[in-house]
């Protein structure tokens, strides 16, 4: 039986909570599913997946943690962020277009005076 505090990210408090919820060894945690660890207070999908991977590495095994619903939600958030960004860009384009539509006519240039530009003194 291995000490579960040797798992990366698991301190004494987390170890106590895990033990109280039936995960007393590194082997127990490495063999758990994300959903099982999510049932433990303080363990969301991401932390559960990372803890399972870390426990498996300690045992010398690589474990493939399946994509959970929360990861799918994150992917959905990314697309939402992209949509918001695109919306901002399109609204900026509309504002720019309105500005170009409202372009003021160019100011008339003052006519240059004939001559060298210096006033001659009258005597």
Short mmCIF file of C-alpha atoms in Angstrom, two decimals:
data_model
loop_
_atom_site.label_atom_id
_atom_site.label_comp_id
_atom_site.label_asym_id
_atom_site.label_seq_id
_atom_site.Cartn_x
_atom_site.Cartn_y
_atom_site.Cartn_z
CA UNK A 1 0.00 0.00 0.00
CA UNK A 2 1.52 3.29 -1.15
CA UNK A 3 1.14 6.63 0.52
CA UNK A 4 -1.31 8.68 -1.53
CA UNK A 5 0.39 11.94 -0.59
CA UNK A 6 3.16 10.91 -3.00
CA UNK A 7 0.72 11.63 -5.85
CA UNK A 8 1.36 15.03 -7.40
CA UNK A 9 -1.26 17.52 -6.17
CA UNK A 10 -2.38 15.43 -3.19
CA UNK A 11 -1.54 16.88 0.21
CA UNK A 12 -2.54 15.72 3.68
CA UNK A 13 -6.03 17.25 3.51
CA UNK A 14 -6.83 15.75 0.10
CA UNK A 15 -5.40 12.42 1.22
CA UNK A 16 -7.71 12.42 4.22
CA UNK A 17 -10.76 13.20 2.06
CA UNK A 18 -9.79 10.52 -0.48
CA UNK A 19 -9.28 7.92 2.26
CA UNK A 20 -12.65 8.78 3.82
CA UNK A 21 -14.22 8.19 0.39
CA UNK A 22 -12.69 4.76 -0.17
CA UNK A 23 -9.45 5.64 -1.99
CA UNK A 24 -6.80 4.47 0.47
CA UNK A 25 -3.94 3.67 -1.92
CA UNK A 26 -2.27 4.90 -5.09
CA UNK A 27 -3.53 1.73 -6.78
CA UNK A 28 -7.13 2.55 -5.80
CA UNK A 29 -6.82 6.00 -7.34
CA UNK A 30 -5.03 4.80 -10.48
CA UNK A 31 -7.80 2.26 -11.06
CA UNK A 32 -10.62 4.74 -10.53
CA UNK A 33 -12.61 6.49 -13.22
CA UNK A 34 -12.96 10.24 -13.50
CA UNK A 35 -16.60 9.97 -12.50
CA UNK A 36 -15.72 8.02 -9.34
CA UNK A 37 -13.18 10.63 -8.25
CA UNK A 38 -15.58 13.44 -9.11
CA UNK A 39 -17.84 12.09 -6.38
CA UNK A 40 -15.14 13.02 -3.86
CA UNK A 41 -15.56 16.57 -2.50
CA UNK A 42 -12.99 18.93 -4.01
CA UNK A 43 -12.40 16.86 -7.14
CA UNK A 44 -13.79 18.16 -10.39
CA UNK A 45 -13.30 16.45 -13.73
CA UNK A 46 -9.94 18.05 -14.48
CA UNK A 47 -8.43 17.42 -11.05
CA UNK A 48 -9.75 13.86 -11.04
CA UNK A 49 -8.20 13.14 -14.44
CA UNK A 50 -4.86 14.66 -13.44
CA UNK A 51 -4.83 12.72 -10.16
CA UNK A 52 -5.57 9.41 -11.92
CA UNK A 53 -2.77 10.06 -14.42
CA UNK A 54 -0.32 11.00 -11.67
CA UNK A 55 -1.21 7.88 -9.67
CA UNK A 56 -0.78 5.68 -12.74
CA UNK A 57 2.65 7.20 -13.42
CA UNK A 58 3.69 6.41 -9.86
CA UNK A 59 2.77 2.80 -10.48
CA UNK A 60 4.68 2.85 -13.76
CA UNK A 61 1.61 2.60 -15.97
CA UNK A 62 0.26 5.04 -18.49
CA UNK A 63 -3.47 5.50 -18.33
CA UNK A 64 -5.70 7.06 -20.95
CA UNK A 65 -8.34 9.15 -19.26
CA UNK A 66 -11.45 9.41 -21.46
CA UNK A 67 -12.82 12.77 -22.49
CA UNK A 68 -15.38 13.81 -19.93
CA UNK A 69 -18.39 16.00 -20.29
CA UNK A 70 -16.55 18.90 -18.66
CA UNK A 71 -13.80 18.75 -21.28
CA UNK A 72 -16.48 18.85 -23.95
CA UNK A 73 -17.94 21.88 -22.20
CA UNK A 74 -14.53 23.56 -22.31
CA UNK A 75 -14.34 22.87 -26.03
CA UNK A 76 -17.79 24.42 -26.31
CA UNK A 77 -16.57 27.45 -24.38
CA UNK A 78 -13.73 27.85 -26.83
CA UNK A 79 -16.20 28.01 -29.69
CA UNK A 80 -18.30 30.48 -27.70
CA UNK A 81 -15.21 32.64 -27.22
CA UNK A 82 -14.49 32.44 -30.93
CA UNK A 83 -18.07 33.48 -31.69
CA UNK A 84 -17.82 36.45 -29.33
CA UNK A 85 -14.52 37.47 -30.87
CA UNK A 86 -15.98 37.24 -34.37
CA UNK A 87 -18.99 39.25 -33.25
CA UNK A 88 -16.71 41.96 -31.83
CA UNK A 89 -14.71 42.04 -35.04
CA UNK A 90 -17.84 42.33 -37.17
CA UNK A 91 -19.18 45.14 -34.98
CA UNK A 92 -15.83 46.94 -35.30
CA UNK A 93 -16.04 46.57 -39.08
CA UNK A 94 -19.57 48.01 -39.04
CA UNK A 95 -18.41 50.98 -36.97
CA UNK A 96 -15.51 51.58 -39.32
CA UNK A 97 -17.87 51.41 -42.28
CA UNK A 98 -20.17 53.96 -40.66
CA UNK A 99 -17.20 56.25 -40.09
CA UNK A 100 -16.19 56.00 -43.73
CA UNK A 101 -19.78 56.72 -44.77
CA UNK A 102 -19.73 59.90 -42.70
CA UNK A 103 -16.46 61.24 -44.09
CA UNK A 104 -16.52 65.00 -44.17
CA UNK A 105 -15.70 66.64 -47.46
CA UNK A 106 -12.13 67.80 -47.68
CA UNK A 107 -11.49 71.37 -46.58
CA UNK A 108 -10.73 73.83 -49.29
CA UNK A 109 -7.11 74.74 -49.38
CA UNK A 110 -6.23 78.37 -49.07
CA UNK A 111 -4.99 79.83 -52.28
CA UNK A 112 -1.34 80.60 -52.21
CA UNK A 113 -0.45 84.22 -52.75
CA UNK A 114 1.47 85.04 -55.81
CA UNK A 115 4.99 86.11 -55.34
CA UNK A 116 7.83 85.04 -53.17
CA UNK A 117 5.76 85.05 -50.06
CA UNK A 118 7.51 88.11 -48.61
CA UNK A 119 5.71 91.38 -48.35
CA UNK A 120 7.39 94.29 -50.00
CA UNK A 121 7.68 97.46 -48.05
CA UNK A 122 6.27 100.50 -49.66
CA UNK A 123 8.42 103.60 -49.52
#
